XYZ file of C-alpha atoms in Angstrom:
779
model
C 68.544 208.312 109.348
C 65.087 209.764 108.935
C 62.294 210.335 106.472
C 59.506 212.942 106.203
C 55.986 211.969 107.148
C 53.672 214.990 107.400
C 55.261 218.367 107.089
C 55.238 218.838 110.814
C 56.454 215.373 111.994
C 59.900 213.652 112.046
C 60.601 210.014 113.113
C 64.240 209.308 114.018
C 65.995 205.916 114.474
C 69.586 204.826 115.015
C 71.877 201.980 113.800
C 72.056 198.877 116.025
C 73.776 195.385 116.195
C 71.894 192.136 116.863
C 73.919 189.171 118.269
C 72.111 185.776 118.074
C 72.418 183.527 121.091
C 71.733 179.814 121.325
C 72.986 176.390 122.330
C 76.729 175.702 122.115
C 78.085 174.151 118.943
C 81.167 171.926 118.704
C 84.415 172.894 117.036
C 85.958 169.490 117.783
C 84.383 166.222 118.898
C 85.933 162.986 120.207
C 86.872 160.461 117.477
C 86.826 156.654 117.384
C 90.200 155.044 117.900
C 91.954 151.865 118.979
C 94.386 151.726 121.889
C 96.480 149.036 123.508
C 95.294 147.728 126.864
C 96.377 149.816 129.877
C 98.006 152.416 127.623
C 97.383 156.161 128.333
C 95.741 158.265 125.619
C 94.009 161.656 125.134
C 90.590 162.709 123.805
C 89.709 166.215 122.612
C 86.411 168.098 122.676
C 85.934 171.826 122.039
C 82.763 173.981 121.830
C 81.783 177.651 121.822
C 78.742 179.971 122.117
C 77.466 182.601 122.146
C 76.562 183.003 124.855
C 79.733 182.399 126.739
C 81.046 180.825 128.891
C 80.756 177.227 127.654
C 81.599 174.472 130.132
C 82.429 170.870 129.181
C 81.416 167.657 130.925
C 82.994 164.309 129.900
C 81.016 161.048 130.022
C 82.331 157.465 129.874
C 79.762 154.839 128.970
C 77.057 157.515 129.561
C 78.334 158.119 133.118
C 79.837 161.455 134.137
C 83.566 161.258 134.808
C 83.970 164.396 136.935
C 82.448 167.778 137.659
C 81.943 170.222 134.815
C 85.243 171.737 133.740
C 85.923 175.245 132.522
C 86.111 175.214 128.715
C 88.759 177.912 128.585
C 91.053 175.919 130.842
C 90.589 172.349 129.659
C 89.234 170.639 126.519
C 91.473 167.529 126.534
C 90.628 164.430 128.572
C 93.670 162.405 129.649
C 92.745 158.736 130.172
C 95.373 156.706 132.106
C 94.397 153.482 130.307
C 91.542 151.028 129.743
C 91.161 147.285 130.118
C 87.948 147.024 128.109
C 86.302 148.788 125.177
C 84.414 151.942 126.221
C 82.507 154.882 124.752
C 83.209 158.564 125.469
C 81.222 161.739 124.773
C 81.162 165.289 126.090
C 78.428 167.796 126.937
C 78.724 171.532 126.325
C 76.759 173.766 128.767
C 75.955 177.460 128.512
C 73.150 179.727 129.589
C 70.871 178.541 126.777
C 71.153 174.815 127.455
C 73.184 171.663 126.741
C 74.587 170.157 123.507
C 75.900 166.578 123.405
C 78.746 165.549 121.080
C 79.004 162.358 119.041
C 79.903 159.185 120.932
C 83.422 157.931 120.282
C 84.169 154.208 120.679
C 87.594 153.366 122.100
C 88.461 149.783 121.196
C 90.965 148.056 123.481
C 93.398 145.806 121.591
C 96.125 143.533 122.997
C 99.539 145.024 123.623
C 102.448 144.220 121.307
C 104.016 140.813 122.193
C 107.455 140.957 123.823
C 110.646 138.918 123.926
C 110.305 137.144 120.567
C 113.244 134.710 120.464
C 114.499 131.498 118.875
C 114.100 128.367 121.030
C 115.621 125.665 118.818
C 116.620 125.169 115.204
C 116.951 122.306 112.754
C 118.003 122.447 109.080
C 114.334 122.608 107.998
C 112.634 123.733 111.236
C 112.688 126.684 113.613
C 110.917 126.904 116.970
C 110.205 130.397 118.343
C 108.540 131.678 121.510
C 107.286 135.027 122.795
C 105.654 136.696 125.782
C 102.130 138.039 125.135
C 101.183 141.591 126.064
C 98.245 142.607 128.227
C 94.846 142.264 126.558
C 92.492 143.664 129.193
C 89.424 141.601 130.013
C 89.489 139.943 126.588
C 91.504 136.692 126.437
C 93.728 136.053 123.447
C 92.187 133.728 120.845
C 95.331 133.043 118.807
C 98.595 134.546 117.626
C 99.731 135.046 114.030
C 103.356 134.580 112.970
C 104.855 135.776 109.692
C 108.169 134.600 108.216
C 109.901 135.927 105.119
C 113.105 135.025 103.307
C 115.929 137.497 103.846
C 118.241 138.768 101.139
C 121.454 140.782 100.858
C 119.550 144.053 101.010
C 117.493 143.170 104.052
C 118.948 145.985 106.077
C 117.334 148.558 103.819
C 113.780 147.445 104.562
C 113.869 146.371 108.197
C 112.628 149.792 109.256
C 109.633 149.639 106.926
C 106.280 148.140 107.928
C 106.404 145.238 105.447
C 109.194 143.148 103.854
C 109.680 143.105 100.082
C 108.403 139.540 99.584
C 105.042 137.935 100.392
C 105.425 136.512 103.931
C 104.491 133.018 105.085
C 101.646 133.404 107.612
C 100.882 130.817 110.326
C 98.430 130.799 113.244
C 99.169 129.378 116.691
C 96.655 128.492 119.391
C 97.529 130.024 122.760
C 98.734 129.024 125.233
C 101.534 127.957 124.858
C 103.005 131.017 123.244
C 105.392 129.277 120.887
C 105.291 127.808 117.385
C 107.365 125.438 115.262
C 107.916 126.475 111.627
C 108.524 123.536 109.301
C 109.423 122.941 105.641
C 112.099 125.659 105.627
C 115.284 125.808 103.567
C 118.517 124.766 105.338
C 121.273 127.330 105.771
C 118.854 130.163 104.905
C 118.271 133.490 106.712
C 114.704 134.441 107.617
C 112.950 137.310 109.399
C 109.945 136.629 111.619
C 107.424 138.673 113.578
C 104.299 137.928 115.625
C 100.996 139.583 116.606
C 98.281 138.302 118.969
C 94.537 138.564 118.462
C 91.630 138.955 120.872
C 87.918 139.312 120.192
C 88.490 143.073 119.771
C 91.179 142.769 117.091
C 94.908 142.180 116.559
C 97.797 143.706 118.455
C 100.614 145.609 116.705
C 103.317 143.454 115.099
C 106.591 142.903 116.865
C 109.763 144.106 115.193
C 111.290 141.716 112.645
C 113.603 139.143 114.286
C 116.468 137.808 112.104
C 116.959 134.031 112.388
C 118.770 131.443 110.295
C 118.346 127.710 109.799
C 121.500 125.640 110.373
C 123.280 123.755 107.627
C 122.149 120.324 106.468
C 123.938 117.478 104.754
C 124.011 117.362 100.926
C 120.904 115.777 99.466
C 122.657 113.924 96.650
C 125.960 112.165 95.899
C 128.637 113.480 93.534
C 127.801 112.987 89.852
C 129.586 111.053 87.094
C 132.126 109.221 89.258
C 134.699 107.460 87.068
C 137.852 105.395 87.841
C 140.399 104.724 85.054
C 143.732 102.859 85.076
C 146.643 104.224 83.053
C 149.727 102.145 83.447
C 150.792 102.213 87.078
C 148.351 104.948 88.005
C 144.573 105.122 88.624
C 142.633 108.364 88.075
C 139.359 108.891 90.016
C 137.208 111.816 88.793
C 133.741 113.143 89.734
C 131.535 116.249 89.495
C 129.772 118.352 92.109
C 126.366 117.020 93.282
C 123.363 118.364 91.363
C 121.115 118.129 94.407
C 121.117 121.047 96.892
C 124.120 121.098 99.205
C 122.061 122.637 102.061
C 125.164 124.364 103.342
C 128.764 125.261 102.508
C 130.658 122.483 100.775
C 133.756 121.651 102.859
C 135.142 118.808 100.774
C 134.777 115.197 99.622
C 135.491 111.840 101.201
C 136.724 108.924 99.067
C 136.305 105.297 100.114
C 137.718 102.180 98.435
C 137.906 98.505 99.188
C 139.009 95.295 97.437
C 137.683 91.787 97.543
C 140.019 90.723 100.346
C 140.919 94.101 101.842
C 139.067 96.288 104.402
C 137.484 99.580 103.404
C 139.747 102.635 103.566
C 138.341 106.170 103.980
C 140.224 109.369 103.121
C 139.455 113.099 102.985
C 140.536 114.629 99.654
C 139.384 118.226 100.325
C 137.679 120.224 97.603
C 139.459 118.518 94.723
C 137.285 116.583 92.256
C 140.131 114.512 90.814
C 142.513 112.167 92.632
C 145.426 110.184 91.175
C 146.402 106.935 92.907
C 149.928 105.518 92.483
C 149.803 101.732 92.179
C 152.644 99.636 93.587
C 153.494 95.971 93.554
C 153.265 93.297 90.933
C 150.181 91.360 92.017
C 146.555 91.993 91.055
C 143.794 93.138 93.396
C 140.470 91.868 92.030
C 137.183 93.735 92.302
C 138.488 97.024 93.688
C 135.618 99.596 94.004
C 135.643 103.346 94.701
C 132.838 105.627 95.924
C 132.726 109.356 96.834
C 130.581 111.541 99.142
C 130.365 115.309 99.697
C 130.195 116.764 103.188
C 129.275 120.017 104.923
C 129.529 121.164 108.513
C 126.379 119.102 109.240
C 127.924 115.831 108.057
C 128.367 113.559 105.068
C 125.872 113.341 102.256
C 124.884 110.114 100.492
C 127.644 108.065 98.883
C 127.844 107.474 95.155
C 127.376 104.003 93.744
C 130.607 101.908 93.877
C 132.689 102.186 90.705
C 134.767 99.026 89.957
C 138.463 99.188 89.048
C 140.809 96.253 88.382
C 144.222 97.005 89.907
C 147.463 95.085 90.162
C 147.997 93.484 93.582
C 150.995 95.151 95.390
C 153.742 93.279 97.157
C 153.264 91.782 100.582
C 153.265 94.334 103.381
C 152.860 97.267 101.017
C 149.708 99.394 100.641
C 147.538 98.928 97.575
C 148.168 102.538 96.505
C 149.330 105.866 97.778
C 147.649 109.267 97.375
C 149.605 111.626 95.147
C 149.410 115.166 96.545
C 149.779 116.812 93.150
C 148.446 114.766 90.232
C 151.374 114.070 87.844
C 151.100 114.428 84.109
C 151.690 110.888 82.853
C 152.815 110.124 79.318
C 149.891 109.238 77.110
C 149.441 105.524 76.506
C 147.727 104.237 73.373
C 144.097 104.398 74.688
C 144.357 108.187 75.065
C 145.240 108.628 71.396
C 142.137 106.743 70.347
C 139.939 108.867 72.635
C 141.448 112.104 71.312
C 141.177 111.026 67.683
C 137.556 109.953 68.111
C 136.655 113.312 69.697
C 138.249 115.247 66.811
C 136.463 113.164 64.172
C 133.105 113.540 65.947
C 133.521 117.327 66.221
C 134.366 117.575 62.520
C 131.263 115.550 61.572
C 129.010 117.744 63.707
C 130.489 120.905 62.168
C 129.995 119.644 58.593
C 126.418 118.598 59.331
C 125.619 121.978 60.879
C 127.001 123.855 57.863
C 124.951 121.669 55.502
C 121.718 122.270 57.462
C 122.315 126.031 57.598
C 122.928 126.191 53.842
C 119.823 124.124 53.114
C 117.700 126.244 55.468
C 118.782 129.438 53.711
C 117.822 128.027 50.329
C 114.466 126.752 51.554
C 113.685 130.071 53.226
C 114.399 131.978 50.035
C 112.795 129.620 47.490
C 110.392 127.484 49.520
C 111.966 124.078 48.746
C 112.164 124.746 45.013
C 114.784 122.099 44.274
C 114.077 118.485 45.132
C 116.511 115.570 44.765
C 114.118 113.571 42.567
C 114.449 112.605 38.924
C 111.760 112.202 36.303
C 112.774 110.811 32.911
C 116.395 111.448 33.781
C 115.940 115.185 34.395
C 116.053 117.233 37.601
C 112.547 118.072 38.872
C 111.879 121.603 40.114
C 108.715 122.132 42.191
C 107.428 125.093 44.193
C 105.102 124.719 47.167
C 104.272 127.979 48.936
C 102.639 126.499 52.040
C 105.740 124.440 52.776
C 107.898 127.557 52.886
C 109.901 128.280 55.979
C 109.708 132.028 55.433
C 109.895 134.007 58.656
C 107.740 137.035 57.880
C 108.137 139.897 60.255
C 105.278 141.522 62.124
C 105.377 144.390 59.642
C 105.052 142.041 56.665
C 102.241 140.127 58.351
C 100.260 143.284 59.004
C 100.865 144.512 55.462
C 99.574 141.228 54.049
C 96.202 141.776 55.722
C 95.480 144.930 53.745
C 94.183 146.815 56.794
C 94.421 150.533 57.462
C 97.636 152.183 58.647
C 95.959 153.456 61.814
C 94.834 149.957 62.786
C 98.264 148.476 62.004
C 99.952 151.039 64.255
C 97.663 150.133 67.155
C 98.130 146.388 66.637
C 101.914 146.647 66.986
C 101.484 147.503 70.679
C 99.588 144.310 71.469
C 101.253 141.700 69.269
C 102.157 138.384 70.982
C 104.438 135.671 69.652
C 102.195 132.888 68.304
C 104.627 130.191 69.470
C 103.949 131.192 73.075
C 100.257 130.280 72.779
C 99.133 126.641 73.163
C 95.530 125.877 72.186
C 93.273 123.463 74.066
C 89.638 122.406 73.878
C 86.987 124.493 72.121
C 84.744 126.424 74.532
C 82.312 127.731 71.913
C 82.021 128.083 68.139
C 79.952 130.326 65.901
C 79.474 131.089 62.229
C 82.635 133.180 61.857
C 84.914 132.051 64.641
C 85.501 130.041 67.803
C 86.694 130.520 71.398
C 89.165 127.964 72.733
C 90.897 127.364 76.027
C 94.630 128.005 75.878
C 97.882 128.615 77.717
C 100.180 131.609 77.297
C 103.826 130.911 78.118
C 105.245 133.986 79.824
C 108.768 134.608 81.072
C 108.237 133.106 84.523
C 104.786 131.512 84.459
C 102.053 129.904 82.362
C 98.782 131.844 82.154
C 95.458 130.167 81.411
C 93.685 132.217 78.739
C 90.762 132.195 76.313
C 91.769 132.358 72.656
C 89.324 133.859 70.148
C 89.998 132.809 66.560
C 88.401 133.706 63.230
C 87.628 131.563 60.193
C 89.312 133.723 57.590
C 88.211 131.604 54.632
C 84.547 132.541 55.061
C 84.977 136.198 56.145
C 85.292 139.395 54.169
C 88.063 141.936 54.596
C 85.704 144.326 56.379
C 84.695 141.629 58.882
C 88.381 140.962 59.538
C 88.929 144.666 60.258
C 85.942 144.631 62.635
C 87.481 141.669 64.444
C 90.844 143.402 64.856
C 89.182 146.691 65.803
C 87.531 144.867 68.699
C 90.979 143.850 69.984
C 92.370 147.395 69.703
C 89.249 148.715 71.415
C 89.715 146.348 74.355
C 93.400 147.332 74.662
C 92.358 150.716 76.055
C 90.190 149.277 78.854
C 91.289 148.948 82.496
C 88.307 148.238 84.763
C 87.378 145.195 86.908
C 83.991 144.892 85.186
C 85.243 145.278 81.605
C 86.995 142.470 79.732
C 90.618 143.428 79.142
C 92.868 142.377 76.276
C 96.056 140.356 76.823
C 97.331 140.375 73.263
C 96.841 139.588 69.572
C 98.758 137.178 67.353
C 98.345 135.553 63.930
C 98.383 131.909 62.894
C 98.784 130.367 59.469
C 95.673 129.400 57.523
C 95.497 126.325 55.280
C 92.892 127.938 52.995
C 94.301 131.420 52.503
C 97.687 132.937 51.821
C 97.522 135.301 54.788
C 97.327 134.385 58.507
C 94.253 134.304 60.700
C 93.976 136.707 63.666
C 93.904 135.349 67.219
C 92.795 137.474 70.202
C 94.063 136.401 73.654
C 91.698 137.186 76.537
C 91.582 136.330 80.252
C 90.003 132.939 80.959
C 86.565 133.285 82.538
C 85.865 130.251 84.706
C 82.054 130.400 84.666
C 81.553 131.343 81.010
C 78.967 133.800 79.730
C 76.224 135.105 82.026
C 73.310 133.943 79.836
C 74.393 130.290 79.838
C 75.079 130.481 83.573
C 71.561 131.809 84.237
C 69.969 129.295 81.869
C 71.723 126.252 83.357
C 70.925 127.438 86.891
C 67.235 127.208 85.951
C 67.066 124.373 83.389
C 70.165 122.292 84.087
C 70.192 118.711 85.355
C 70.753 120.082 88.851
C 69.069 123.518 89.130
C 70.904 126.021 91.306
C 69.084 128.659 93.333
C 70.277 132.184 92.535
C 69.168 134.621 95.254
C 67.991 138.107 94.459
C 71.146 139.531 96.056
C 73.318 137.724 93.484
C 71.143 138.854 90.578
C 71.274 142.488 91.719
C 75.046 142.153 92.115
C 75.259 140.994 88.472
C 73.256 144.056 87.388
C 75.424 146.437 89.436
C 78.616 144.950 87.951
C 77.345 145.459 84.398
C 76.240 149.025 85.204
C 79.687 149.779 86.638
C 81.421 148.424 83.527
C 79.112 150.328 81.180
C 79.624 153.508 83.205
C 83.364 153.130 82.564
C 82.792 152.562 78.835
C 80.530 155.601 78.588
C 83.146 157.795 80.277
C 85.618 156.525 77.646
C 83.068 157.608 74.993
C 82.478 154.051 73.784
C 79.141 152.717 72.576
C 78.795 148.974 73.045
C 75.755 148.417 70.734
C 75.512 144.708 71.652
C 74.953 144.679 75.420
C 73.220 141.450 76.469
C 73.667 138.683 79.019
C 75.373 136.492 76.383
C 78.091 139.152 76.014
C 78.838 139.388 79.745
C 81.334 136.969 81.295
C 81.640 135.572 84.838
C 85.104 135.246 86.367
C 86.180 132.980 89.226
C 85.019 135.556 91.805
C 81.490 135.612 90.310
C 82.048 139.185 89.111
C 80.569 140.140 85.749
C 82.776 141.598 83.013
C 81.268 143.331 79.988
C 82.741 141.694 76.877
C 82.332 141.138 73.116
C 83.049 144.546 71.627
C 82.578 143.329 68.046
C 79.905 145.992 67.536
C 81.415 148.739 69.702
C 82.310 152.150 68.315
C 84.267 155.036 69.785
C 82.667 158.485 69.605
C 85.309 160.987 68.548
C 82.990 163.878 67.688
C 79.584 164.526 69.199
C 77.677 161.984 71.254
C 76.127 159.729 68.631
C 77.174 157.180 66.015
C 75.294 156.392 62.807
C 75.740 152.914 61.382
C 76.912 153.209 57.792
C 76.405 149.651 56.570
C 74.121 146.755 57.340
C 75.496 144.482 60.049
C 74.039 141.608 62.004
C 72.273 143.332 64.902
C 70.422 141.900 67.980
C 67.081 143.617 67.305
C 65.374 142.545 70.552
C 68.002 144.390 72.580
C 68.267 147.524 70.393
C 66.684 150.828 71.383
C 63.639 151.953 69.419
C 65.410 155.014 67.944
C 68.275 152.788 66.753
C 65.847 150.470 64.977
C 64.275 153.446 63.241
C 67.267 155.566 62.266
C 70.316 153.353 62.983
C 71.590 156.055 65.341
C 73.358 154.913 68.523
C 74.214 156.824 71.704
C 75.091 155.881 75.259
C 71.365 156.113 76.004
C 70.859 153.382 73.393
C 73.101 151.182 75.528
C 70.923 152.098 78.534
C 67.931 150.588 76.698
C 69.919 147.382 76.082
C 70.941 147.373 79.740
C 67.263 147.377 80.740
C 66.674 144.294 78.565
C 69.765 142.679 80.109
C 68.364 143.396 83.596
C 65.172 141.627 82.504
C 67.224 138.647 81.298
C 68.926 138.418 84.678
C 65.679 138.794 86.630
C 64.082 135.960 84.590
C 67.246 133.857 84.876
C 68.047 133.672 81.186
C 64.699 133.781 79.389
C 64.522 135.177 75.840
C 62.905 138.627 75.520
C 59.639 139.014 73.589
C 58.868 135.325 72.929
C 56.314 134.906 70.176
C 57.256 138.212 68.529
C 59.176 138.059 65.249
C 62.322 140.139 64.889
C 60.667 141.971 61.993
C 57.718 142.887 64.254
C 59.713 144.322 67.159
C 59.743 147.936 65.938
C 55.946 148.122 65.460
C 55.462 146.270 68.732
C 57.477 148.882 70.642
C 55.861 151.834 68.856
C 52.487 150.642 70.215
C 53.798 151.271 73.728
C 54.470 147.631 74.628
C 57.344 146.777 76.901
C 58.620 143.670 78.676
C 56.442 142.525 81.564
C 57.599 142.595 85.183
C 59.103 139.153 85.960
C 57.748 137.033 88.789
C 59.525 137.686 92.101
C 61.171 140.814 90.641
C 61.411 143.736 93.051
C 59.207 146.681 92.157
C 62.211 148.994 92.408
C 64.187 146.914 89.898
C 61.328 146.879 87.414
C 60.946 150.626 87.829
C 64.620 150.977 86.805
C 64.004 148.750 83.771
C 61.015 150.863 82.748
C 63.087 154.044 82.987
C 65.643 152.446 80.615
C 62.863 151.928 78.033
C 61.617 155.512 77.925
C 60.685 156.624 74.411
C 62.739 159.824 74.686
C 66.439 158.943 75.208
C 66.936 162.100 77.310
C 64.468 160.711 79.880
C 66.533 157.579 80.448
C 68.965 157.490 83.405
C 72.725 157.464 82.957
C 74.826 154.443 83.835
C 76.210 156.306 86.847
C 72.675 156.756 88.180
C 71.811 153.127 87.425
C 74.922 151.864 89.169
C 74.231 153.995 92.253
C 70.570 152.885 92.439
C 71.517 149.210 92.093
C 74.222 149.446 94.748
C 71.754 151.093 97.129
C 69.206 148.368 96.375
C 71.837 145.697 97.073
C 72.758 147.287 100.401
C 69.088 147.400 101.428
C 68.535 143.677 100.773
C 68.914 141.192 103.650
C 71.522 138.450 103.628
C 70.817 135.730 101.070
C 69.342 132.440 102.333
C 69.096 129.415 100.059
C 65.596 127.833 100.027
C 65.000 124.154 100.708
C 63.850 123.553 97.135
C 63.417 125.459 93.881
C 59.970 125.856 92.349
C 59.172 127.357 88.947
C 55.454 127.846 88.224
C 54.101 128.012 84.665
C 51.736 130.987 84.219
C 49.108 130.986 81.421
C 49.405 134.317 79.633
C 46.548 133.622 77.177
C 46.834 134.616 73.548
C 46.946 132.594 70.434
C 49.826 130.290 71.333
C 48.639 126.702 71.876
C 51.031 126.038 74.796
C 51.203 127.817 78.198
C 54.031 130.260 78.812
C 56.542 129.774 81.623
C 57.449 131.844 84.660
C 57.511 135.579 84.073
C 55.952 135.095 80.665
C 58.841 133.127 79.165
C 58.702 129.835 77.323
C 58.008 126.676 79.277
C 61.277 125.304 80.756
C 60.694 121.918 79.136
C 60.547 123.522 75.677
C 63.263 126.118 76.261
C 65.886 126.201 73.463
C 69.188 124.543 74.066
C 71.626 126.943 75.853
C 74.199 126.376 73.135
C 71.838 128.006 70.650
C 71.335 131.097 72.805
C 73.320 133.290 70.418
C 70.965 132.566 67.526
C 69.107 135.785 68.326
C 71.617 137.765 66.226
C 70.102 138.589 62.848
C 70.104 141.430 60.325
C 67.611 144.183 61.078
C 66.565 144.241 57.401
C 65.973 140.468 57.161
C 62.628 138.944 58.145
C 63.246 135.202 58.597
C 60.242 132.912 58.783
C 59.673 129.746 60.773
C 59.346 131.237 64.276
C 56.195 130.917 66.345
C 54.015 134.035 66.700
C 52.059 134.923 69.838
C 48.914 136.803 68.858
C 48.012 139.401 71.500
C 44.633 138.873 73.131
C 43.900 142.600 73.333
C 44.035 145.428 70.852
C 47.229 147.458 70.594
C 47.490 150.063 73.323
C 48.293 153.743 73.045
C 51.765 155.172 72.683
C 54.209 155.283 75.587
C 53.221 157.522 78.513
C 55.235 160.697 78.865
C 55.942 160.073 82.549
C 59.399 158.519 82.848
C 58.804 156.817 86.175
C 55.523 155.056 85.240
C 55.768 151.635 83.556
C 53.660 150.514 80.617
C 50.098 149.335 81.394
C 49.966 145.610 82.179
C 47.584 144.845 79.399
C 49.936 146.303 76.819
C 53.176 144.658 77.944
C 54.885 141.860 76.168
C 54.221 138.412 77.333
C 57.755 138.047 78.417
C-alpha cells in the first residue's frame, strides 16, 4: 500500500498482525458440590492464554496442594476423600502473571446408612435397625425414617426415587440406631427407608426395604347371631364381623352351654350356619350359644350369648350332634307365617312406592294443582308456583336470567350443584350482597369455602350481569396472589321467580387486608406489624397485579379492602366486580355511571372515565399508603367531590411516619400526572422484592406507640399518626367499605379540612421527585 506525498517522495508500509497478550482466563472453574465422607471425587479447572504456556496450581483451604502442574497434561484434581468440609480453588500462571479461579465449597455429608433390617414385629408395630455410615468429623444429630403403604403395583416404582403415596416421616435420636414404628395396620405390607443427618446436611436415602406387619385377631364378634328351634332341630346363624379382621379369616368357633352342663367348644370352619340335631325327650333349660371368628393370630371377641330352649336328651346321650350337611327340614307352621308376612310387607312397599312416584310426577308437572280439600262440596283447585318441585336444568336456569349467550356459555364451565354447598355464618354484608362461610361437599372431602351471594330483589339486571361477569373473570386466573374461583351455583329466591347467583371462593382465614391492618392498630389488643411484613404485603399485591396486567385485565377497584389474607399471610388480589378485560387497545372507557372509589382512582380516570393498567398503578400507590399507615383512610377531611380539584393542584398523600424513603418514592412515582411516567407492575414488584431483601430480620418491639401529630388547618381536632384521623375517633372497621360512592354524586355531612396554605402549583414534571410537603394532603 502507498500514497503520494510530494511528487518526488513515496512512503511504503506493509500489512501486519497484532496478537494481544495478558493474564490467563478460565475456561472451566471448580464448582460447589456435596460428597459423602471419605468418598473419592474429581474437580476440574482449565485456563488458557495467550501467552502460553499456562500452568495450574491447586489450593485447598488457601494452602497449595502440590507443585505447579503442566496445564496441557493435567486439569483435573483427583481427591481421595474428605472427612470435613473444605474449599478448593486453582491458580493459572503464565508469563504475564497469575489469575485465581472462584472458590468451590465441598460439603461433606454422612454416608448412606447400611444394613437396614427388621428387628421385631407386632400386628401394629415394627422395630427396625440400621448401621450408620461414616460422617467425618461431624457427629450425627438424628436419623429420619420414612414408611409408606405398599400396593399390588409396588414393584413398578421401587426403582424410582419416591413412592406413589405420601410417606410417614419419623425422626430418631442417635444412638441407638433403631426405631419402633407404632399405630400401623395389621397384616399390611410397608416399605421403609432411612437417612441420617449431621450438621452439614442429610445423607442419601437407603433403598426401600419391604416389610409386613403380622396378622392380628379380629376386632369384633360375628354380627346378628340367631338360634332358632324347628321341631327336633336347632339352626344357629350369624354374619361376618363388621370390624376389621386384621388378617385372613380361617373360620369360626361355636360355644354352647346349658344350665347344668359344661361349656362345649367346636370349630365349624368358614360356614356361617350350623344345624344341630336334638335327641332325647327331656328339656334342657337356659341353653345359650355364642360365636367367635379367628385368624392365624388367635380368636377374636365372642358374641353375646343367645338363649335357646331345647328338649333335654336321654341319660348318657349328648344334648345334640353336629350335622355335617344341613338338612332341608319340612316347613312347620311358623315358617308359613314368616313367609306370608314378608310377601305382604313387600307388596305394601311396592304399592306405596308406585303411589309416591305417580304423585311426584303430577306435582312436578302442575305444582300441586289438585288438593284433597272440599269447599261447599266441590273440589278445590289451587296453584302455588313456589311450592313446585320442578327440576329445572342448568340450561333453563341460565335462560331464566336473561343474560347474554356469551356469558351463559362461560358459566356452564363453572357451575356447581347447589345441594353440595352448605352455608354457615355471615362474614360480611353490604348493600347488594353478603359473604358467608360455607362448606363444599366434594367426592372425597369437605372444603371450607367463602360463599358470595347477591340480593336479587334489590338489584337490576345489569348489576346481576356484572356480578356473574366477575365470576367468569376470576375463572381465568391461576396465580398465588390472585383470588381464584371455585365455582358458581344458583339458589332459589323467595322474592323473585328466578334464582339468585352464588359465587364459591376459597376461604381466607384472616379476612380482608384493610380490616386486618385496622384491627392491628385499633383493636382491643394491638398487634405490631413490622416493616418487613408490610413490604411483603405490597410485593404480593404487585405480583398479583402484574399477572392481571399480563392477562390484559384492568382491576379498577384496587384497594386494601379488596385484598384478602390467606392462612399463610399471603395477600390475594380479589373483588373483580369492577374489572374489565381489554380486547382491543390498552384502555377501557366506562360507558355508564357506576359506584366508583374516587379516592383510589387515577386523576385521568376521574376526568375522562378512561382506565388503563397505569390507572391501576395509581390505585396501587394509594394501597401502598394504606398499608404503610396500617389502614388509615386516604385524604381525610377532603370530600369525594373535591378530590379531582385537589389533585389538579398538585397535592398528593403525605409520607407516613416511619415509612421508608424508598417506599414513598415508589408511591410518588405511581401518582405521576402523566400515566406514561408511572412504573409498570413488573418494575414495582422487582423494586419491592429488592427492598424486602435489603431489610434486616423483623424484631417485635416491647410495646407499641402511636403518636398524634397536629397537622394544623381548620379541623378542630388533632390528626393522628401520618396525618390520619385520631385512633380514638377512627370509624368502625365494619364501615370501612363506605368509601364507595358515585363519582357524579356529592354527598354532604362529611367533615372538611381547610388547608392552611394556598393551593400549590401543578405537579412537577420530574417523575422521581415527590410533591412539596406544604402541598401534600394531610393524610
